[in-house]
Short mmCIF file of C-alpha atoms and ligand atoms in Angstrom, two decimals:
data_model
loop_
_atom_site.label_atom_id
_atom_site.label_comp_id
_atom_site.label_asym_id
_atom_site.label_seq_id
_atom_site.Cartn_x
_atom_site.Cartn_y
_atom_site.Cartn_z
CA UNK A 27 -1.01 -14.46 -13.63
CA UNK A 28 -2.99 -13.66 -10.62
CA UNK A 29 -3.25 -16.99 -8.41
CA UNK A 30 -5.93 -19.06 -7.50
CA UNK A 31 -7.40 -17.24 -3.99
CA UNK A 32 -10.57 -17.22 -2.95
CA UNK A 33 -12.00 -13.70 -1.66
CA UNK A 34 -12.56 -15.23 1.64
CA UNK A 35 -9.17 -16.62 2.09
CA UNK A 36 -8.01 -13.06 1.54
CA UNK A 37 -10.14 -11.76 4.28
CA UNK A 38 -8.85 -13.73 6.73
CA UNK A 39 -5.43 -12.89 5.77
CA UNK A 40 -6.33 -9.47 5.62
CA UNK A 41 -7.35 -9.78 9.43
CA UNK A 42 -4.04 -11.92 9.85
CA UNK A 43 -1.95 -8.87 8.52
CA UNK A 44 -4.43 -6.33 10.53
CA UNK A 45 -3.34 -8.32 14.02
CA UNK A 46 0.31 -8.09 12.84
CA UNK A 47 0.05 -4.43 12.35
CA UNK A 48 -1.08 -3.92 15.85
CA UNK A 49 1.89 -6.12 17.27
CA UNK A 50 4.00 -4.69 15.83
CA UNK A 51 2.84 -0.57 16.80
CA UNK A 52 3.11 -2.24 20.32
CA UNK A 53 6.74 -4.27 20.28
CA UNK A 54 7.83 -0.67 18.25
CA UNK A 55 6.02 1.50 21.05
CA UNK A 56 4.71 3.19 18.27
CA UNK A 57 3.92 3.67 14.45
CA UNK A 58 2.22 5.37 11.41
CA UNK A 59 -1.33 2.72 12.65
CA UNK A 60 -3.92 4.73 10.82
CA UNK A 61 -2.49 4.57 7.45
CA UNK A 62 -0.77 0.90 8.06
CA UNK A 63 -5.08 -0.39 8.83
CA UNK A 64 -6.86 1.45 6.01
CA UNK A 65 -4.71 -0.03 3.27
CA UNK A 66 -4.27 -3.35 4.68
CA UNK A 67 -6.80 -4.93 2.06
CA UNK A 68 -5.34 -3.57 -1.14
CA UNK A 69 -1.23 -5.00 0.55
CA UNK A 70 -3.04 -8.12 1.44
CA UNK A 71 -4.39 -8.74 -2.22
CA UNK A 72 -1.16 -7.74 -3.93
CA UNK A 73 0.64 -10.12 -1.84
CA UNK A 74 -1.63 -13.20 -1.68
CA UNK A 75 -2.87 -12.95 -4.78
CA UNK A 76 -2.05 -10.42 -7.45
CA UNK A 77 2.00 -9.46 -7.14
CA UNK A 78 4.16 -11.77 -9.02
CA UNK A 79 6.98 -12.15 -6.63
CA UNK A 80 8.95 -14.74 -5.18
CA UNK A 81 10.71 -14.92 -1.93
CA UNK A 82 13.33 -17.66 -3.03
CA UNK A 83 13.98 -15.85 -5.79
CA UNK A 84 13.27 -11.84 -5.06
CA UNK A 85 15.73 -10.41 -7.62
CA UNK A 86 14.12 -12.62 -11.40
CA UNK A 87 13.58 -9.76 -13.93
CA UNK A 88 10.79 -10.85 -14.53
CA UNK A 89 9.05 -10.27 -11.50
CA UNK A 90 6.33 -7.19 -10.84
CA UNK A 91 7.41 -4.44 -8.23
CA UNK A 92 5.79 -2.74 -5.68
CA UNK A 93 6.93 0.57 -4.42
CA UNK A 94 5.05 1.86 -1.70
CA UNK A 95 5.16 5.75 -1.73
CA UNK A 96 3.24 6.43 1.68
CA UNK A 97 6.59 5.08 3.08
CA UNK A 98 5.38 5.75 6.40
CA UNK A 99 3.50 2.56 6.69
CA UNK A 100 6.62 0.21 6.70
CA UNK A 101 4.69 -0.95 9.96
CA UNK A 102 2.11 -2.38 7.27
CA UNK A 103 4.23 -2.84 4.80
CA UNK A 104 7.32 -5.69 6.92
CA UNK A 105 4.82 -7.82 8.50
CA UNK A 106 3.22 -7.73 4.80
CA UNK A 107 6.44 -8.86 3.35
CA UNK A 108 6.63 -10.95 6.58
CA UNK A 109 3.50 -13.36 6.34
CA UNK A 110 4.57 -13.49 2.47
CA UNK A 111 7.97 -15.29 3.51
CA UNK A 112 10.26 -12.73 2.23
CA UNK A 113 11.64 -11.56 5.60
CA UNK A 114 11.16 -14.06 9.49
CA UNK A 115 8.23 -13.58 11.36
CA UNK A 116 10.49 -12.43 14.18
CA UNK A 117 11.32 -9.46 12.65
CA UNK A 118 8.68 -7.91 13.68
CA UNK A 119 9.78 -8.09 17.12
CA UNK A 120 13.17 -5.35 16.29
CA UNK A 121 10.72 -3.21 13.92
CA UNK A 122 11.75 0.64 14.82
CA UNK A 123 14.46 -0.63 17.03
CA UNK A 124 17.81 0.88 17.24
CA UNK A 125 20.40 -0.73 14.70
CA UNK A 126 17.09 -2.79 12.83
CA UNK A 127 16.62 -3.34 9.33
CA UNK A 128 13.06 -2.69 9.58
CA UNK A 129 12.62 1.10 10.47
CA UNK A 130 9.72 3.23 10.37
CA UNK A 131 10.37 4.08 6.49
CA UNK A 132 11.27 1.27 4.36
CA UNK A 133 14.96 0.35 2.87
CA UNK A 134 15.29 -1.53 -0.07
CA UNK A 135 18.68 -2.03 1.19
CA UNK A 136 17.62 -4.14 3.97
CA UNK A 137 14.66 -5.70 3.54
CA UNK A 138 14.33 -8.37 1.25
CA UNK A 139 11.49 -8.18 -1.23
CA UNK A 140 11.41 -4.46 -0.92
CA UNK A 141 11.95 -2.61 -4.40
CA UNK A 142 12.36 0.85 -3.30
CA UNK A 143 13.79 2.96 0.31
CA UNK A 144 10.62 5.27 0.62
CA UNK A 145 9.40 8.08 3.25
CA UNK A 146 9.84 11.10 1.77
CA UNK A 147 6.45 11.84 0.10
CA UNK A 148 5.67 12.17 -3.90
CA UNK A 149 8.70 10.29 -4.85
CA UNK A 150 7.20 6.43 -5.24
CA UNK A 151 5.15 7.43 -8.53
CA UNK A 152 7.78 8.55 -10.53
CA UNK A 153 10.11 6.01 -9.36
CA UNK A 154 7.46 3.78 -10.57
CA UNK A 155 6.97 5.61 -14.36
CA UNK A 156 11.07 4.93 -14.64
CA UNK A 157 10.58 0.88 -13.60
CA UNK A 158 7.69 0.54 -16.18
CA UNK A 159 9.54 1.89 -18.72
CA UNK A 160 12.82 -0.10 -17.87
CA UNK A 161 10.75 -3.41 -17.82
CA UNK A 162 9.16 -2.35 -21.48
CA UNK A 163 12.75 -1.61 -22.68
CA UNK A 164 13.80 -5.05 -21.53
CA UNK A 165 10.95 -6.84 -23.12
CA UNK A 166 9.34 -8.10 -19.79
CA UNK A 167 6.08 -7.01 -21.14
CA UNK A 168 3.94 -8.81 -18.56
CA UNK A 169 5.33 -7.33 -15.46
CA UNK A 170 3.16 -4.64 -13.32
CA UNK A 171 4.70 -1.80 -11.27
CA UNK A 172 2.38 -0.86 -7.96
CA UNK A 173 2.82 2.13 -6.46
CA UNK A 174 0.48 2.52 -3.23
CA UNK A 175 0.25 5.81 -2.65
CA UNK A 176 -1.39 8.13 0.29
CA UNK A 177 -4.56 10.82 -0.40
CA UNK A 178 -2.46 13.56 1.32
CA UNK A 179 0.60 12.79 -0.63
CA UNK A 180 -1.13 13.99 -3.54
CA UNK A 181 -0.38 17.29 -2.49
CA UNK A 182 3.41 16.38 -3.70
CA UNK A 183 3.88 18.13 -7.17
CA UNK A 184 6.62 15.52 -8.01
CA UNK A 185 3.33 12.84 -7.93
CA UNK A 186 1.39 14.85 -10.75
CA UNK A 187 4.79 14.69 -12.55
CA UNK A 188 4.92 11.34 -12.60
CA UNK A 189 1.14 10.68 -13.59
CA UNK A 190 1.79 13.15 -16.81
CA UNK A 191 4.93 11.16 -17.49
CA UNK A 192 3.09 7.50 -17.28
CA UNK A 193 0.25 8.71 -19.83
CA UNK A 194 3.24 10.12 -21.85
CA UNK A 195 5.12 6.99 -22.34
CA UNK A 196 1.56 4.93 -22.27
CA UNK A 197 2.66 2.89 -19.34
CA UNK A 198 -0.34 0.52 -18.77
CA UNK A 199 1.75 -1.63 -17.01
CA UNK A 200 1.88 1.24 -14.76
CA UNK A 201 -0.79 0.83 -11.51
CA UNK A 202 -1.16 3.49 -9.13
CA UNK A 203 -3.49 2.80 -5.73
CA UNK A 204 -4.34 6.16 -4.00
CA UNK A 205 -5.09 4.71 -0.41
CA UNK A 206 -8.25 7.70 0.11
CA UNK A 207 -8.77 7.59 4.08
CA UNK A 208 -9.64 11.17 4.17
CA UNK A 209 -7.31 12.13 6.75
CA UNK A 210 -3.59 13.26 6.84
CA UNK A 211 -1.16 13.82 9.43
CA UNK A 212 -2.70 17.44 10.40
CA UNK A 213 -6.25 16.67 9.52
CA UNK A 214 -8.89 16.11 6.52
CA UNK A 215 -7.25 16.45 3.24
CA UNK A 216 -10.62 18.59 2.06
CA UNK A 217 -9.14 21.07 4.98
CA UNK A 218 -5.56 21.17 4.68
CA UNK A 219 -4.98 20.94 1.04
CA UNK A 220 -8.38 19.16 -1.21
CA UNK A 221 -7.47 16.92 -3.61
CA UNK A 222 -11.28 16.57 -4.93
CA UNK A 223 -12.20 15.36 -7.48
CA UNK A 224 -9.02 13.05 -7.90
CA UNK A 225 -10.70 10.70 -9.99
CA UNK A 226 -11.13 13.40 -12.37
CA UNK A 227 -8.07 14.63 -11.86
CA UNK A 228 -6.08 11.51 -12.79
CA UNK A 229 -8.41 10.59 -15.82
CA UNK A 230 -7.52 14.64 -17.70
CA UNK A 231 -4.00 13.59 -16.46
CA UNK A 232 -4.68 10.84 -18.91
CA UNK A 233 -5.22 7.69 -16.81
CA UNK A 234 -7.70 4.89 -16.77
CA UNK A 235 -9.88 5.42 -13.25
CA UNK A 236 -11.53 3.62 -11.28
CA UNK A 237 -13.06 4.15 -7.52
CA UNK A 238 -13.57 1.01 -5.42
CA UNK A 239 -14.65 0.32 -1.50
CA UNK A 240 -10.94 -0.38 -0.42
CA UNK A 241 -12.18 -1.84 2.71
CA UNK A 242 -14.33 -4.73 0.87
CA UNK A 243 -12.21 -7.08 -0.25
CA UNK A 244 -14.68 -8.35 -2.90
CA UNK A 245 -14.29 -4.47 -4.75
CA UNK A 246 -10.38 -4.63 -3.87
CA UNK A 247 -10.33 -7.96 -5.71
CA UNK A 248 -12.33 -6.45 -8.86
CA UNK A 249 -10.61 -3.69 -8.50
CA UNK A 250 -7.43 -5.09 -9.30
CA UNK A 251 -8.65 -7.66 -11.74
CA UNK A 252 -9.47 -4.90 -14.10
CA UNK A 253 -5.71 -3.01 -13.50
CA UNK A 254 -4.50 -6.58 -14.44
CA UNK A 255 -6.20 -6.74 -17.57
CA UNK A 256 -5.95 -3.13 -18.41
CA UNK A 257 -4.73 -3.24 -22.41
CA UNK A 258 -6.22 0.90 -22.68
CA UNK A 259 -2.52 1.79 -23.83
CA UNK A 260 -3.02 4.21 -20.34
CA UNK A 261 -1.62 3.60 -17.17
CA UNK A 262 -4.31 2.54 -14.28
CA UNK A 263 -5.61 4.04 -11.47
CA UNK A 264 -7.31 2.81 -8.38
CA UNK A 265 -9.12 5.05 -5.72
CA UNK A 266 -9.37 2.83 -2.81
CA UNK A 267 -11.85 4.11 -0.82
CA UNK A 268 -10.66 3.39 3.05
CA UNK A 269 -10.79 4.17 6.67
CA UNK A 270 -8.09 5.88 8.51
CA UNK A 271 -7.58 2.88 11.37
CA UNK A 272 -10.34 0.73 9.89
CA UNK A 273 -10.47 -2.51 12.00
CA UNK A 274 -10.04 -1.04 15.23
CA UNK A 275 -12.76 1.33 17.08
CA UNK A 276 -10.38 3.30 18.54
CA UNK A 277 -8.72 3.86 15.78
CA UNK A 278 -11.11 4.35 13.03
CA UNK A 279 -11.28 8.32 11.26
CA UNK A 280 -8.96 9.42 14.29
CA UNK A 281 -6.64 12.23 13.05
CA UNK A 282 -4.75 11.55 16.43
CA UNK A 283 -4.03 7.95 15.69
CA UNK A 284 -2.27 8.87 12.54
CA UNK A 285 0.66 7.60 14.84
CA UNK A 286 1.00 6.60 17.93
CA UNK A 287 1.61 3.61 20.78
CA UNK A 288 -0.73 0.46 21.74
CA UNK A 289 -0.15 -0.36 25.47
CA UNK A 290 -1.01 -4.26 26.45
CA UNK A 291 -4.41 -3.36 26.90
CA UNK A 292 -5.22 -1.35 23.87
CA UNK A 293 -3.76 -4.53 22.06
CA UNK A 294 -6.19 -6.80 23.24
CA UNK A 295 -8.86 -4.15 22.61
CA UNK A 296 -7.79 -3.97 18.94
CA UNK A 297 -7.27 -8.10 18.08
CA UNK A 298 -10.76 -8.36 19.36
CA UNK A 299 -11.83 -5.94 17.28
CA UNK A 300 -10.78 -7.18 14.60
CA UNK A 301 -11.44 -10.55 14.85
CA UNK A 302 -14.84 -9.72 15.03
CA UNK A 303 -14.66 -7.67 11.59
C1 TPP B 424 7.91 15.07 1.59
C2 TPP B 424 7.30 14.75 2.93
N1 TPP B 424 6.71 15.74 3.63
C3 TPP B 424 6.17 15.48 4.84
C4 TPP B 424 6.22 14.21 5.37
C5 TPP B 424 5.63 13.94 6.75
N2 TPP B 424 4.44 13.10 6.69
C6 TPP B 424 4.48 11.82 7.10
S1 TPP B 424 3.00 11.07 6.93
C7 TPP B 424 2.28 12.48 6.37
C8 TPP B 424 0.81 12.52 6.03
C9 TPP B 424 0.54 11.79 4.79
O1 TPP B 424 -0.84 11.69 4.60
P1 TPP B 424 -1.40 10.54 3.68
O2 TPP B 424 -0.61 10.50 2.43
O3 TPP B 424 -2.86 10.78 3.54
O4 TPP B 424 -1.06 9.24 4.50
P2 TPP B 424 -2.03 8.33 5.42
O5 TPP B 424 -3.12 9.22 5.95
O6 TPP B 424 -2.59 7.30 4.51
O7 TPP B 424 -1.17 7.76 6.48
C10 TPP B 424 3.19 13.51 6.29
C11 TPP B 424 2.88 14.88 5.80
C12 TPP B 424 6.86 13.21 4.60
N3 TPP B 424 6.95 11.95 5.03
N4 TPP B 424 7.38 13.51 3.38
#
């Protein structure tokens, strides 16, 4: 059951977890900042109000997973799993650091909380289609799987694998969120590989669609209301509709700041941005 959380008091923490992000690109001298901002709403609502997890007791069966697949975004992704109480706030500090458990791909290994070691691309829907199948086979009918998943990734094969394997097995406790920012490490995903129209794409594949503003947290709410309730006997898919680096001028539809490092000054630059969103 999704808790009791207003759509403002997401937005702030959505601007909480956007301020963390940018902390921790700067203790890490760099990071994946792009990706980590535009999908900062949909991690924000999973984790304050949607995901049915526990930090004092991570490992119940019964719980819902979350895999995420653009792996990259760990720097999103730990202060996340940070604010939620499932790892100190002072981790944040080592994040990229030599001999840390928080590097710039995410081990499930290390981090408490985290359901799947991700990075290389394509792999976090299938893993998914196996963990919704393994919670239907053990009976724990109300648990979700999430996978959060990037627009370029969708170039993977192994991801359209997965999708025809979840409408196989009817897997509608199966929810995928394609974070579409429009931009990939190299440039537009129309250029370097188009993906249009994925919406279509997913619902001949044999999911239930929808597309959403994935920067308005009112839509992201909605959004994931209706994956919630989704008894279509089809798995569910979001299209988040985002902006590479939304929050921060500098950042936002940059193909350069895909990754890279916030100096002191760029830092303050980007909390005031944000706290003015
Ligand atoms: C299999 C694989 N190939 C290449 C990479 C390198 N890589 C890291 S991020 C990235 C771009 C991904 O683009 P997208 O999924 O749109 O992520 P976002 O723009 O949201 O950060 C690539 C190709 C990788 N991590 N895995």
């Amino acid at each position: 059951m999704p808790k009791k959380v207003t759509v403002d008091e997401l937005k702030e923490k959505a601007k909480e977890l956007r301020i963390n992000i940018v902390k921790t690109t700067n203790y890490a001298k760099s990071g994946h900042v792009g990706g980590s901002l535009s999908c900062a709403d949909s991690l924000t609502a999973l984790y304050f109000k949607y995901l049915n997890v526990d930090p004092a007791d991570p490992d119940k069966m019964d719980r819902d997973r979350f895999i995420l697949s653009k792996g990259h975004v760990a720097l999103a992704y730990v202060p996340t799993l940070a604010m939620a109480g499932f790892v100190p706030m002072d981790s944040l500090k080592s994040f990229n650091h030599f001999e840390s458990c928080y590097g710039i791909h995410p081990d499930s290994n290390k981090i408490k909380g985290c359901d799947a070691s991700t990075g290389s691309l394509g792999h976090g829907l299938p893993m998914g289609v196996g963990m919704a199948l393994g919670l239907r086979y053990q009976g724990y009918n109300d648990a979700k799987v999430v996978v959060l998943m990037g627009d370029g990734e969708q170039n993977e094969g192994s991801v359209w694998e997965g999708a025809m394997a979840g409408a196989h097995y009817k897997l509608e406790n199966l929810i995928a969120i394609v974070d579409r920012n429009k931009l990939m490490i190299d440039g537009p995903t129309e250029d370097v590989l188009g993906i249009d129209p994925i919406d279509k794409k997913y619902e001949a594949f044999g999911w239930e669609v929808i597309t959403c503003n994935g920067n308005d947290m009112e839509e992201v709410d909605k959004a994931l209301a209706k994956a919630w309730a989704n008894k279509s006997g089809k798995p569910f898919c979001i299209i988040a509709q985002t902006e590479k680096g939304y929050g921060v001028k500098r950042f936002q539809s940059k193909v350069e700041w895909h990754y890279g490092a916030i100096d002191s000054v760029m830092l303050e630059e980007a909390i005031a941005d944000i706290k003015s969103l």
